[in-house]
Each structure stands twice: as structure tokens, then as C-alpha cells.
CSV table of C-alpha atoms and ligand atoms in Angstrom, one decimal:
chain,number,residue,atom,x,y,z
A,205,UNK,CA,166.2,17.0,-63.3
A,206,UNK,CA,168.3,20.0,-63.0
A,207,UNK,CA,170.7,20.3,-60.0
A,208,UNK,CA,169.4,21.9,-56.8
A,209,UNK,CA,171.2,24.7,-55.0
A,210,UNK,CA,174.7,23.7,-54.0
A,211,UNK,CA,174.0,23.9,-50.4
A,212,UNK,CA,171.5,21.1,-50.6
A,213,UNK,CA,174.2,18.6,-51.4
A,214,UNK,CA,176.1,19.5,-48.2
A,215,UNK,CA,173.3,19.6,-45.6
A,216,UNK,CA,173.0,16.3,-43.5
A,217,UNK,CA,170.4,14.6,-41.7
A,218,UNK,CA,170.3,13.0,-38.1
A,219,UNK,CA,171.5,9.6,-37.1
A,220,UNK,CA,168.8,9.4,-34.6
A,221,UNK,CA,166.1,9.3,-37.1
A,222,UNK,CA,168.0,6.7,-39.3
A,223,UNK,CA,168.3,4.3,-36.5
A,224,UNK,CA,164.5,4.9,-35.5
A,225,UNK,CA,163.6,3.9,-39.2
A,226,UNK,CA,165.9,0.7,-38.8
A,227,UNK,CA,164.2,-0.2,-35.5
A,228,UNK,CA,160.8,0.3,-37.1
A,229,UNK,CA,161.5,-1.8,-39.8
A,230,UNK,CA,162.3,-4.7,-37.5
A,231,UNK,CA,159.2,-4.0,-35.5
A,232,UNK,CA,157.1,-4.2,-38.5
A,233,UNK,CA,158.6,-7.8,-39.1
A,234,UNK,CA,157.3,-8.5,-35.6
A,235,UNK,CA,160.6,-8.1,-33.7
A,236,UNK,CA,160.5,-6.3,-30.2
A,237,UNK,CA,162.9,-3.4,-30.0
A,238,UNK,CA,164.0,-1.7,-26.7
A,239,UNK,CA,164.4,2.1,-27.8
A,240,UNK,CA,167.4,4.1,-26.6
A,241,UNK,CA,168.0,6.2,-29.8
A,242,UNK,CA,165.6,9.3,-29.6
A,243,UNK,CA,166.6,12.3,-27.4
A,244,UNK,CA,163.1,13.0,-25.9
A,245,UNK,CA,161.8,12.5,-22.3
A,246,UNK,CA,159.4,9.5,-22.1
A,247,UNK,CA,157.1,11.7,-19.7
A,248,UNK,CA,153.9,13.5,-20.8
A,249,UNK,CA,153.6,17.0,-20.8
A,250,UNK,CA,152.5,18.1,-17.5
A,251,UNK,CA,148.7,18.4,-17.0
A,252,UNK,CA,148.6,22.0,-16.2
A,253,UNK,CA,150.7,23.1,-19.1
A,254,UNK,CA,148.3,21.2,-21.5
A,255,UNK,CA,145.3,23.1,-19.9
A,256,UNK,CA,146.7,26.3,-20.7
A,257,UNK,CA,146.8,25.5,-24.2
A,258,UNK,CA,143.3,24.1,-24.2
A,259,UNK,CA,142.1,27.2,-22.6
A,260,UNK,CA,144.1,29.5,-25.0
A,261,UNK,CA,142.4,27.7,-28.1
A,262,UNK,CA,139.0,27.9,-26.4
A,263,UNK,CA,139.6,31.7,-26.0
A,264,UNK,CA,140.5,31.7,-29.6
A,265,UNK,CA,143.9,32.8,-29.2
A,266,UNK,CA,144.7,31.2,-32.5
A,267,UNK,CA,145.7,34.0,-34.7
A,268,UNK,CA,149.0,35.4,-36.0
A,269,UNK,CA,151.1,37.0,-33.1
A,270,UNK,CA,154.1,39.1,-33.0
A,271,UNK,CA,157.0,37.7,-35.2
A,272,UNK,CA,159.3,37.9,-32.3
A,273,UNK,CA,157.0,36.3,-29.8
A,274,UNK,CA,154.3,37.5,-27.3
A,275,UNK,CA,155.2,40.2,-24.8
A,276,UNK,CA,153.9,38.2,-21.7
A,277,UNK,CA,156.1,35.1,-22.5
A,278,UNK,CA,159.1,37.4,-23.1
A,279,UNK,CA,158.6,39.0,-19.8
A,280,UNK,CA,158.3,35.6,-17.9
A,281,UNK,CA,161.5,34.6,-19.9
A,282,UNK,CA,163.2,37.9,-18.4
A,283,UNK,CA,162.4,36.7,-14.9
A,284,UNK,CA,163.5,33.1,-15.8
A,285,UNK,CA,166.9,34.5,-17.1
A,286,UNK,CA,167.3,36.7,-13.8
A,287,UNK,CA,166.7,33.8,-11.6
A,288,UNK,CA,169.1,31.2,-13.6
A,289,UNK,CA,171.8,33.7,-15.1
A,290,UNK,CA,171.6,36.5,-12.7
A,291,UNK,CA,171.0,39.2,-15.2
A,292,UNK,CA,167.9,40.6,-17.0
A,293,UNK,CA,167.9,40.9,-20.6
A,294,UNK,CA,165.7,43.6,-22.4
A,295,UNK,CA,162.5,42.3,-24.0
A,296,UNK,CA,163.8,43.2,-27.5
A,297,UNK,CA,166.8,41.0,-26.7
A,298,UNK,CA,164.5,38.1,-26.7
A,299,UNK,CA,163.3,36.0,-29.7
A,300,UNK,CA,160.6,33.3,-29.3
A,301,UNK,CA,161.1,30.3,-32.0
A,302,UNK,CA,159.2,27.3,-32.9
A,303,UNK,CA,161.6,24.8,-31.0
A,304,UNK,CA,165.2,25.2,-30.1
A,305,UNK,CA,166.6,24.1,-33.5
A,306,UNK,CA,165.9,27.4,-35.3
A,307,UNK,CA,168.1,28.8,-32.6
A,308,UNK,CA,170.8,27.0,-34.0
A,309,UNK,CA,170.1,27.6,-37.7
A,310,UNK,CA,169.1,31.2,-37.5
A,311,UNK,CA,172.1,32.6,-35.5
A,312,UNK,CA,174.6,30.6,-37.6
A,313,UNK,CA,173.1,31.9,-40.6
A,314,UNK,CA,173.0,35.5,-39.3
A,315,UNK,CA,176.6,35.6,-38.2
A,316,UNK,CA,178.6,33.6,-40.5
A,317,UNK,CA,179.8,34.1,-44.0
A,318,UNK,CA,181.0,31.4,-46.5
A,319,UNK,CA,184.9,30.8,-45.5
A,320,UNK,CA,184.5,32.1,-41.9
A,321,UNK,CA,185.2,29.4,-39.2
A,322,UNK,CA,182.9,28.1,-36.8
A,323,UNK,CA,184.4,26.1,-33.7
A,324,UNK,CA,181.9,23.5,-32.2
A,325,UNK,CA,182.1,20.3,-30.1
A,326,UNK,CA,182.8,16.9,-31.7
A,327,UNK,CA,180.9,14.6,-30.9
A,328,UNK,CA,178.3,17.1,-30.7
A,329,UNK,CA,174.6,17.8,-31.8
A,330,UNK,CA,174.7,16.9,-35.5
A,331,UNK,CA,172.8,20.2,-36.6
A,332,UNK,CA,176.0,22.2,-35.9
A,333,UNK,CA,178.1,20.3,-38.3
A,334,UNK,CA,175.5,20.1,-40.7
A,335,UNK,CA,174.9,23.8,-40.8
A,336,UNK,CA,178.5,24.7,-40.8
A,337,UNK,CA,178.6,22.6,-44.2
A,338,UNK,CA,175.4,24.1,-45.5
A,339,UNK,CA,176.8,27.5,-44.9
A,340,UNK,CA,180.2,26.5,-46.6
A,341,UNK,CA,181.7,27.9,-43.4
A,342,UNK,CA,185.1,26.7,-42.2
A,343,UNK,CA,184.4,23.5,-40.2
A,344,UNK,CA,186.5,23.5,-37.0
A,345,UNK,CA,185.2,20.6,-34.9
A,346,UNK,CA,187.0,20.4,-31.4
A,347,UNK,CA,187.6,16.7,-30.1
A,348,UNK,CA,186.0,16.3,-26.8
A,349,UNK,CA,188.2,13.8,-24.8
A,350,UNK,CA,187.1,10.9,-22.5
A,351,UNK,CA,190.3,11.7,-20.4
A,352,UNK,CA,188.7,15.3,-19.9
A,353,UNK,CA,185.3,13.5,-19.1
A,354,UNK,CA,184.1,14.8,-22.5
A,355,UNK,CA,184.4,18.5,-21.5
A,356,UNK,CA,185.4,21.1,-24.0
A,357,UNK,CA,189.0,22.2,-23.2
A,358,UNK,CA,189.5,26.0,-23.5
A,359,UNK,CA,193.1,25.5,-24.5
A,360,UNK,CA,192.0,23.2,-27.5
A,361,UNK,CA,189.8,26.1,-28.7
A,362,UNK,CA,192.5,28.6,-28.2
A,363,UNK,CA,194.6,26.6,-30.4
A,364,UNK,CA,192.2,26.7,-33.3
A,365,UNK,CA,191.5,30.3,-33.2
A,366,UNK,CA,192.8,32.3,-36.1
A,367,UNK,CA,191.5,35.6,-37.7
A,368,UNK,CA,189.0,33.7,-39.6
A,369,UNK,CA,187.1,32.5,-36.4
A,370,UNK,CA,183.6,34.1,-36.4
A,371,UNK,CA,181.6,31.9,-34.0
A,372,UNK,CA,182.2,29.2,-31.1
A,373,UNK,CA,179.3,27.0,-30.3
A,374,UNK,CA,179.2,25.5,-26.7
A,375,UNK,CA,176.8,23.0,-25.3
A,376,UNK,CA,176.7,22.3,-21.5
A,377,UNK,CA,175.3,20.0,-20.3
A,378,UNK,CA,176.1,18.4,-23.5
A,379,UNK,CA,174.4,16.0,-26.1
A,380,UNK,CA,175.6,13.3,-26.8
A,381,UNK,CA,178.0,12.7,-23.8
A,382,UNK,CA,176.0,14.3,-20.8
A,383,UNK,CA,179.3,16.3,-19.8
A,384,UNK,CA,179.0,19.6,-18.0
A,385,UNK,CA,181.6,22.2,-18.3
A,386,UNK,CA,183.0,23.6,-15.1
A,387,UNK,CA,182.6,27.4,-14.4
A,388,UNK,CA,186.2,28.1,-14.8
A,389,UNK,CA,186.3,26.3,-18.2
A,390,UNK,CA,183.5,28.3,-19.4
A,391,UNK,CA,184.8,31.7,-18.0
A,392,UNK,CA,188.1,30.7,-19.9
A,393,UNK,CA,186.0,30.7,-23.1
A,394,UNK,CA,184.1,33.8,-22.3
A,395,UNK,CA,187.4,35.7,-21.8
A,396,UNK,CA,189.1,34.2,-25.0
A,397,UNK,CA,185.9,35.2,-27.1
A,398,UNK,CA,186.4,38.7,-25.6
A,399,UNK,CA,189.8,38.9,-26.4
A,400,UNK,CA,189.6,37.7,-29.8
A,401,UNK,CA,186.4,39.4,-30.8
A,402,UNK,CA,184.2,36.2,-31.6
A,403,UNK,CA,180.6,35.5,-31.1
A,404,UNK,CA,179.4,32.6,-28.9
A,405,UNK,CA,176.2,30.7,-29.1
A,406,UNK,CA,175.5,28.8,-26.0
A,407,UNK,CA,173.1,25.9,-26.4
A,408,UNK,CA,171.6,25.7,-23.1
A,409,UNK,CA,168.9,23.4,-23.9
A,410,UNK,CA,169.7,21.1,-20.9
A,411,UNK,CA,170.3,23.9,-18.4
A,412,UNK,CA,167.7,22.5,-16.0
A,413,UNK,CA,168.8,18.9,-16.5
A,414,UNK,CA,171.8,18.6,-14.1
A,415,UNK,CA,172.3,15.9,-11.4
A,416,UNK,CA,175.0,17.5,-9.0
A,417,UNK,CA,176.9,20.1,-10.8
A,418,UNK,CA,175.6,23.8,-10.8
A,419,UNK,CA,174.6,25.3,-14.2
A,420,UNK,CA,177.0,28.2,-15.3
A,421,UNK,CA,176.3,30.2,-18.6
A,422,UNK,CA,179.2,31.8,-20.7
A,423,UNK,CA,176.8,34.9,-21.1
A,424,UNK,CA,177.0,36.2,-17.8
A,425,UNK,CA,180.3,38.0,-18.9
A,426,UNK,CA,178.6,40.4,-21.5
A,427,UNK,CA,174.9,39.6,-20.3
A,428,UNK,CA,174.2,38.8,-24.1
A,429,UNK,CA,174.8,42.5,-24.9
A,430,UNK,CA,177.8,42.2,-27.3
A,431,UNK,CA,178.8,38.7,-28.4
A,432,UNK,CA,176.9,35.9,-26.6
A,433,UNK,CA,173.6,34.3,-27.7
A,434,UNK,CA,171.7,31.9,-25.3
A,435,UNK,CA,169.8,29.1,-26.9
A,436,UNK,CA,167.1,27.5,-24.5
A,437,UNK,CA,163.9,25.9,-24.8
A,438,UNK,CA,160.9,23.8,-23.5
A,439,UNK,CA,161.2,20.5,-25.3
A,440,UNK,CA,163.5,18.5,-22.8
A,441,UNK,CA,162.8,20.2,-19.3
A,442,UNK,CA,159.0,20.2,-19.8
A,443,UNK,CA,158.4,17.3,-22.0
A,444,UNK,CA,157.3,19.4,-24.8
A,445,UNK,CA,159.2,18.1,-27.8
A,446,UNK,CA,156.3,18.1,-30.1
A,447,UNK,CA,154.9,21.4,-29.2
A,448,UNK,CA,158.0,23.2,-30.9
A,449,UNK,CA,158.9,26.0,-28.4
A,450,UNK,CA,162.3,27.8,-27.8
A,451,UNK,CA,164.0,30.9,-27.7
A,452,UNK,CA,167.4,32.9,-28.2
A,453,UNK,CA,168.5,35.8,-26.2
A,454,UNK,CA,171.3,37.8,-27.6
A,455,UNK,CA,172.6,41.4,-28.8
A,456,UNK,CA,169.5,43.6,-30.1
A,457,UNK,CA,170.7,44.2,-33.7
A,458,UNK,CA,171.1,40.5,-34.2
A,459,UNK,CA,167.8,39.6,-32.6
A,460,UNK,CA,166.2,42.3,-34.8
A,461,UNK,CA,167.6,40.8,-37.9
A,462,UNK,CA,166.7,37.2,-36.8
A,463,UNK,CA,163.1,38.5,-36.3
A,464,UNK,CA,163.1,39.2,-40.0
A,465,UNK,CA,164.3,35.5,-40.7
A,466,UNK,CA,161.0,34.6,-38.6
A,467,UNK,CA,158.7,36.9,-40.7
A,468,UNK,CA,160.1,35.7,-43.9
A,469,UNK,CA,160.2,31.9,-43.0
A,470,UNK,CA,157.6,31.2,-40.3
A,471,UNK,CA,155.7,34.5,-39.6
A,472,UNK,CA,155.5,33.6,-35.8
A,473,UNK,CA,155.6,30.9,-33.3
A,474,UNK,CA,152.3,29.2,-32.6
A,475,UNK,CA,150.1,31.5,-30.4
A,476,UNK,CA,148.6,29.1,-27.9
A,477,UNK,CA,151.9,27.3,-27.6
A,478,UNK,CA,153.5,30.4,-26.2
A,479,UNK,CA,150.8,30.7,-23.7
A,480,UNK,CA,151.5,27.2,-22.6
A,481,UNK,CA,155.1,28.1,-22.2
A,482,UNK,CA,154.3,30.8,-19.7
A,483,UNK,CA,152.8,28.3,-17.6
A,484,UNK,CA,155.7,25.8,-18.0
A,485,UNK,CA,158.0,28.5,-16.5
A,486,UNK,CA,155.6,30.1,-14.0
A,487,UNK,CA,153.7,27.1,-12.8
A,488,UNK,CA,155.0,24.2,-10.5
A,489,UNK,CA,158.4,22.7,-11.2
A,490,UNK,CA,157.4,19.6,-9.3
A,491,UNK,CA,157.1,17.5,-12.7
A,492,UNK,CA,160.7,18.6,-13.6
A,493,UNK,CA,162.0,17.4,-10.3
A,494,UNK,CA,160.2,14.2,-10.5
A,495,UNK,CA,161.6,13.6,-14.1
A,496,UNK,CA,165.1,14.3,-12.9
A,497,UNK,CA,164.9,11.9,-10.0
A,498,UNK,CA,163.7,9.2,-12.4
A,499,UNK,CA,166.5,10.1,-14.8
A,500,UNK,CA,169.0,9.9,-11.9
A,501,UNK,CA,167.9,6.3,-11.1
A,502,UNK,CA,168.1,5.4,-14.8
A,503,UNK,CA,171.4,6.9,-15.2
A,504,UNK,CA,172.8,4.8,-12.3
A,505,UNK,CA,171.3,1.7,-13.7
A,506,UNK,CA,172.5,2.1,-17.2
A,507,UNK,CA,176.0,3.2,-16.2
A,508,UNK,CA,176.4,0.2,-14.0
A,509,UNK,CA,174.9,-2.1,-16.6
A,510,UNK,CA,177.1,-0.7,-19.5
A,511,UNK,CA,180.3,-1.3,-17.3
A,512,UNK,CA,179.4,-4.9,-16.9
A,513,UNK,CA,179.6,-5.6,-20.6
A,514,UNK,CA,183.0,-6.9,-21.6
A,515,UNK,CA,184.9,-4.2,-23.8
A,516,UNK,CA,182.6,-1.4,-22.5
A,517,UNK,CA,183.5,1.2,-20.3
A,518,UNK,CA,181.3,4.2,-19.3
A,519,UNK,CA,181.7,7.5,-17.4
A,520,UNK,CA,178.7,8.9,-15.3
A,521,UNK,CA,177.2,11.8,-17.2
A,522,UNK,CA,176.5,14.9,-15.1
A,523,UNK,CA,173.6,16.3,-17.1
A,524,UNK,CA,170.9,15.6,-19.8
A,525,UNK,CA,169.9,11.9,-20.2
A,526,UNK,CA,172.5,10.5,-22.5
A,527,UNK,CA,175.3,8.0,-21.8
A,528,UNK,CA,178.3,7.7,-24.1
A,529,UNK,CA,180.2,4.4,-23.3
A,530,UNK,CA,183.4,3.5,-24.9
A,531,UNK,CA,183.4,0.4,-27.0
A,532,UNK,CA,187.2,0.7,-27.9
A,533,UNK,CA,187.7,-2.7,-26.0
A,534,UNK,CA,185.6,-4.7,-28.4
A,535,UNK,CA,187.5,-4.1,-31.5
A,536,UNK,CA,184.3,-3.3,-33.3
A,537,UNK,CA,183.5,0.3,-34.9
A,538,UNK,CA,180.6,2.1,-33.7
A,539,UNK,CA,178.5,1.5,-36.7
A,540,UNK,CA,179.1,-2.3,-36.5
A,541,UNK,CA,178.4,-2.2,-32.8
A,542,UNK,CA,174.9,-0.3,-33.2
A,543,UNK,CA,174.0,-2.5,-35.9
A,544,UNK,CA,175.0,-5.7,-34.0
A,545,UNK,CA,173.0,-4.6,-30.8
A,546,UNK,CA,170.0,-3.6,-32.8
A,547,UNK,CA,170.0,-6.9,-34.9
A,548,UNK,CA,171.2,-9.3,-32.2
A,549,UNK,CA,170.0,-7.8,-29.1
A,550,UNK,CA,167.0,-6.0,-30.2
A,551,UNK,CA,168.2,-2.9,-28.5
A,552,UNK,CA,168.4,0.5,-30.5
A,553,UNK,CA,171.0,2.9,-29.7
A,554,UNK,CA,173.3,5.2,-31.8
A,555,UNK,CA,176.7,4.9,-33.1
A,556,UNK,CA,179.0,7.7,-31.7
A,557,UNK,CA,180.0,8.7,-35.1
A,558,UNK,CA,176.5,10.0,-36.0
A,559,UNK,CA,177.8,13.0,-33.8
A,560,UNK,CA,181.0,13.7,-35.7
A,561,UNK,CA,184.2,11.8,-36.5
A,562,UNK,CA,185.5,12.1,-32.9
A,563,UNK,CA,182.6,10.2,-31.8
A,564,UNK,CA,184.0,7.0,-33.4
A,565,UNK,CA,184.6,4.3,-30.8
A,566,UNK,CA,181.7,5.1,-28.8
A,567,UNK,CA,177.8,4.6,-28.6
A,568,UNK,CA,174.9,7.0,-27.4
A,569,UNK,CA,172.1,5.6,-25.2
A,570,UNK,CA,169.2,8.1,-24.5
A,571,UNK,CA,168.0,6.6,-21.2
A,572,UNK,CA,164.6,8.1,-21.5
A,573,UNK,CA,163.1,4.7,-20.7
A,574,UNK,CA,162.3,2.8,-17.5
A,575,UNK,CA,164.9,1.2,-15.2
A,576,UNK,CA,163.2,-2.3,-16.0
A,577,UNK,CA,163.8,-1.7,-19.9
A,578,UNK,CA,167.5,-0.5,-19.1
A,579,UNK,CA,168.1,-3.8,-17.2
A,580,UNK,CA,166.5,-5.8,-19.8
A,581,UNK,CA,168.5,-4.1,-22.4
A,582,UNK,CA,171.7,-4.6,-20.7
A,583,UNK,CA,171.2,-8.3,-20.3
A,584,UNK,CA,170.3,-8.7,-23.9
A,585,UNK,CA,173.2,-6.9,-25.1
A,586,UNK,CA,175.7,-9.2,-22.7
A,587,UNK,CA,173.8,-12.2,-24.2
A,588,UNK,CA,174.4,-11.2,-27.7
A,589,UNK,CA,178.0,-11.7,-27.1
A,590,UNK,CA,177.8,-14.9,-25.5
B,624,PMP,N1,170.2,21.4,-29.1
B,624,PMP,C1,170.5,20.3,-28.5
B,624,PMP,C2,171.9,19.9,-28.0
B,624,PMP,C3,169.5,19.1,-28.7
B,624,PMP,O1,169.8,18.1,-28.0
B,624,PMP,C4,168.4,19.3,-29.0
B,624,PMP,C5,167.3,18.4,-29.3
B,624,PMP,N2,167.6,16.9,-29.4
B,624,PMP,C6,168.1,20.6,-29.6
B,624,PMP,C7,169.1,21.6,-29.6
B,624,PMP,C8,166.8,20.7,-30.3
B,624,PMP,O2,165.6,21.1,-29.5
B,624,PMP,P1,164.3,21.3,-29.9
B,624,PMP,O3,163.5,20.0,-30.3
B,624,PMP,O4,163.5,22.2,-29.2
B,624,PMP,O5,164.3,21.8,-31.4
């Protein structure tokens, strides 16, 4: 066969799906596996959200809609941003997308030419590094350090900025570490971006999933008018991963061009799913509160359990539903350890290296599972070393 386009040899997959496949192979052989690999709440989508989708289909709201999203959802998002970020974007600064992921791909594609640098957290969500490579952009990962509780340090970013830097990607609360940046760290980065004239994509998909810390957004400085773009969505907070619904908010000219990407690639986001999104934001937030209460209990159980395993040490995450324990005390690398834990303990987690080179020496556990499963898994891991 003839060679494909060059970019296809640079784009990468996601470790979570690789390890899920490994676990499923074991399950087909009749082995029991406890799952900690996939970043997806184990709760069902709340009933009132589902009802809106059923009803919208009944009412035949099933055709094409505006490429950039339906107006009534955009208006609800305006209110949402006003309540959570304290500024009100214009309707035409909002682009509704099928999931949050295109809100990474489209802005990166829209803003960065080959050879221009993208700064992003490492360990970080694998799509960032993969799309950097796909675009042939300059790859500038910034190490998140355990001694800084895995928070991105503005001084580390400042050091890497050159006249080639085009885009900084932030993600707080963070996947895979659960870290939450402080207001002053975020503000310093906002100032830096302004001073050096750099775009910022702020992946805020976990903005509603905080334990004690308060949410703060880098976008409040320019109110997404000049250089900052918010990425948020429904997958995590409303347990809607399979529905595919997210959005970006940014400077009008950029949103307009990304609307053209929508027209060419997808036409629009599914009509009745957008209606369900209105209910998610406007309806009761009780299911989200209940979910976060459960996640807090699970977080405390898993952090305690991981710290009792010889050679492991684990910080307490401040947001999302991931823990990122160090395994440096065991002498094994993160892939060896994830494979050992899967094969010898029947527990599926991910190697930290699946989130970038600086994730080596760590594992990621997604604690979207019951406290009983967490306790059982921690016992089985401990036993696997005895
Ligand atoms: N950003 C981050 C940091 C994520 O963890 C995820 C999902 N794991 C996404 C974006 C993508 O979300 P979605 O499923 O809505 O595309």
C-alpha cells in the first residue's frame, strides 16, 4: 500500500483504551478484573436529563441544527459562565461541540502552524501531546513536579517561552494527577500570556469536580476576548461521556473559523443531545453533589490504601477523580508495575508514562468505582507483593 499522509504516522492513541483491551482479554479467559483505568464516572446520567432527550426525540427535534450550536443552549451557557467565572461571553463566542475532545483538537489546529511551539502539562491528557505531534508543532511539555503537588509552576513556563511559543494549554483540576492550581499561579500565567502575546487553551472539563479548593479560571483576565479559550463539557460532571457534548468559548474570529471546521467535519452537534445539555445546566445539581460526596469517600479510601502498599506513596488529589501514586520506592517502572498489578492482582490501572515521559515512576487510578472495590483492589495489590 502507498504511504498515508505524514501526520498519521505521528498521531497517537490513549493508554486507557490499551489497558482496557488488556483487561478485557483477561476477562474473556474467565479472570476477574477490578477496573481503575477509564476516566468515566460510574454513575448513570441523571433521569431528568434523559427525560429531556426522550421528549426532544418524541417532538422530532432530530434534524440538522446550527453548526455552532442551538441558541437556547448557548444562552444557558452564558448564564453558566456568568455564575462560575463572573463574566458573560457573547453568544457568538460560544461553539457547541460533540464532546470536549474536539475542543482540544480544533483550537490547536486553528491556532498553531508547524514549527510553532505548544506548551502543555506533562503528565497530562494524552490528546495534547498527540495533537502537538500530529501538527508538527514544537513539543514543549512542562514537568509537573510531585514536590509542587503536581501543580503547573508559572516559573517553569516562563523559562520555556520563546518567540516561537504560540499556545499554552492549562488543565485544572488536572487529569491524571487530580491537582488544582492556585489562583495566584493561574493569574501569573494569565499575565505572562498577555505580556508575551500567547494564546491559552484552558481545559476546564473538571471545573465542577473540586473537593475543597475553589475554582479559578485563567480566562477572567481577558474574558475570552483576546487570547484565552475555555473548554468545558458535560461528560464528567453530568455522567454523560457517551452523549458527546462539550463547548468552547473564545475570541469571536477564532470561534467563527472553528465553526467552519464543524461545518466541514461534523455539520453540527446532535440536536436532542443539546436539549439534554440545557436540562443538565438548568436542572437540579443534586446528582452532581451526591456524586462528589461519593468521590470524596472513595478518594480518602484509595489514598489511604495506596499509602499502605510498600514502596508506594500517594498525595491527596484536590479535584477530578484520579490519584497518581509514586511507585519510585519499588524499583519497577510504571509499565512493569501496571502489568504486574493487572496480571498478578487482577487490578487494572494505567502506567504514568501513558501521560507523557514525566509520568514515569507513577500510576494513575481512576476511582470511579465503589469503596468496596477500592478496598478489595488495595488488598489484592498488597498480596501480590507478598
Ligand atoms: N480533557 C480532559 C482533561 C479529559 O480528562 C477528558 C476526558 N477524559 C477530555 C478532555 C475529553 O472529554 P470528552 O469525553 O467530553 O471528549
